[in-house]
XYZ file of C-alpha atoms in Angstrom:
166
model
C 17.801 18.723 16.351
C 14.062 19.348 16.572
C 13.126 22.749 15.272
C 10.111 24.443 16.895
C 8.645 25.423 13.515
C 8.833 21.827 12.311
C 7.170 20.584 15.505
C 4.403 23.165 15.177
C 3.808 22.383 11.510
C 3.642 18.605 11.921
C 1.478 18.657 15.014
C -0.602 21.655 13.920
C -1.537 20.059 10.603
C -2.840 16.948 12.371
C -4.803 18.969 14.932
C -6.349 21.377 12.443
C -7.027 18.578 9.976
C -9.501 17.128 12.478
C -11.257 20.388 13.268
C -9.097 21.414 16.208
C -8.179 24.979 17.071
C -4.723 25.615 18.445
C -5.060 27.720 21.544
C -1.379 28.198 22.204
C 2.094 26.753 22.053
C 3.373 26.046 25.564
C 7.099 25.415 26.018
C 7.254 22.028 24.301
C 3.523 21.503 23.974
C 0.402 22.559 22.172
C -2.976 23.219 23.738
C -5.849 22.655 21.341
C -9.618 22.611 21.595
C -12.252 20.780 19.607
C -15.826 21.882 19.169
C -15.579 25.317 20.799
C -14.754 27.313 17.678
C -15.804 26.181 15.178
C -18.714 24.372 16.788
C -18.918 20.627 16.217
C -21.312 17.896 17.307
C -18.456 15.365 17.155
C -15.865 17.319 19.162
C -14.735 14.410 21.366
C -14.515 12.037 18.391
C -12.592 14.702 16.451
C -10.118 15.031 19.326
C -9.563 11.258 19.498
C -9.047 11.043 15.740
C -6.549 13.893 15.965
C -4.613 12.046 18.691
C -4.611 8.901 16.538
C -3.025 10.916 13.729
C -0.624 12.681 16.109
C 0.579 9.292 17.323
C 1.133 8.157 13.726
C 2.955 11.406 12.854
C 5.125 11.142 15.963
C 6.066 7.516 15.284
C 7.090 8.399 11.724
C 9.043 11.422 12.956
C 10.798 9.273 15.578
C 11.900 6.895 12.816
C 13.171 9.804 10.695
C 15.144 11.074 13.698
C 16.683 7.652 14.349
C 17.652 7.308 10.691
C 19.341 10.726 10.838
C 21.278 9.710 13.958
C 19.289 12.047 16.195
C 17.673 11.119 19.503
C 14.055 10.009 19.080
C 11.246 12.300 20.127
C 9.407 11.819 23.398
C 6.022 13.449 22.869
C 2.952 12.787 24.993
C -0.730 13.482 24.394
C -3.786 13.778 26.624
C -7.491 14.413 26.089
C -9.990 15.613 28.673
C -13.548 16.750 28.139
C -15.816 19.071 30.016
C -17.137 22.607 30.091
C -14.697 25.398 29.278
C -14.876 29.137 28.881
C -13.299 30.396 25.694
C -12.790 33.725 24.089
C -10.433 36.643 23.650
C -8.550 37.940 26.670
C -6.146 40.818 27.040
C -6.176 44.531 26.489
C -6.513 46.755 23.396
C -2.786 46.373 22.656
C -2.584 42.598 22.938
C -5.370 40.071 22.729
C -5.309 36.330 22.438
C -7.822 33.527 22.243
C -7.747 31.102 25.152
C -9.739 28.511 27.051
C -9.979 28.051 30.795
C -11.736 25.544 33.000
C -11.406 22.280 34.856
C -11.135 20.275 31.616
C -8.104 22.350 30.582
C -6.424 21.724 33.939
C -7.255 18.030 33.789
C -5.760 17.663 30.306
C -2.494 19.210 31.542
C -2.423 16.866 34.538
C -3.127 13.859 32.312
C -0.308 14.807 29.953
C 2.086 14.829 32.920
C 0.611 11.514 34.074
C 1.723 9.873 30.813
C 5.259 9.489 32.178
C 4.071 8.068 35.489
C 1.813 5.582 33.699
C 4.559 4.779 31.176
C 2.391 5.647 28.174
C 2.462 8.121 25.294
C -1.211 9.111 25.158
C -4.039 8.937 27.642
C -7.611 10.095 28.142
C -10.351 9.735 30.691
C -12.828 6.891 30.301
C -15.561 9.536 30.217
C -13.940 11.360 27.273
C -13.360 8.063 25.466
C -16.998 6.995 25.951
C -18.209 10.392 24.729
C -16.047 10.082 21.606
C -17.385 6.602 20.908
C -20.964 7.845 21.292
C -20.100 10.457 18.620
C -18.968 7.789 16.152
C -15.280 7.383 17.051
C -13.955 3.917 16.296
C -10.518 3.235 17.793
C -7.986 1.908 15.271
C -7.071 -0.871 17.726
C -8.283 -2.082 21.112
C -7.504 0.252 24.009
C -6.647 -0.756 27.545
C -8.027 0.696 30.742
C -6.225 1.973 33.816
C -8.987 1.894 36.394
C -9.004 4.111 39.458
C -5.716 5.831 38.645
C -4.298 8.436 40.984
C -3.473 11.434 38.797
C -1.398 14.127 40.503
C -3.504 17.134 41.435
C -6.834 15.327 40.847
C -8.898 14.827 43.992
C -10.433 11.459 43.114
C -9.107 8.324 41.414
C -9.883 8.496 37.704
C -10.606 5.763 35.177
C -8.253 6.231 32.227
C -7.899 4.801 28.744
C -4.475 4.348 27.150
C -4.504 5.662 23.591
C -0.855 4.755 22.907
C 1.859 2.992 24.831
C 5.374 4.417 25.026
C 7.091 4.555 21.646
């Protein structure tokens, strides 16, 4: 059985270890930002490196689960870039940090698209190119999914597969 605290710790350590800020835990997911707070000039590269580590952590965790006779994990990842608005929202009794914007919505749509594309991690070609311009070097060659129809996105989008299904 996967315990939420264990999921949060394993994934959170990888995200924060690459300069990411966890915005919130959503049902079975985590929304994180890179470069908003704290500011970073390599935010896209940091996000890609975090996904690389998340993939490694997930693969190891899947193997642990199999060895313990538990069903393997099915975790997906997505990265989108673009302008966001971030800050504290709420009232004097309850405040929380959050981000909103088209990039946030796109990342959520991409994460759902993982299953349709049959992959574990995906990003836009634009985000991938930005990360590479910031010094990101992929650990292995990546493949493209050109002109992909992503649910809820008006135009076909060029995507890069960061990890195939486990």
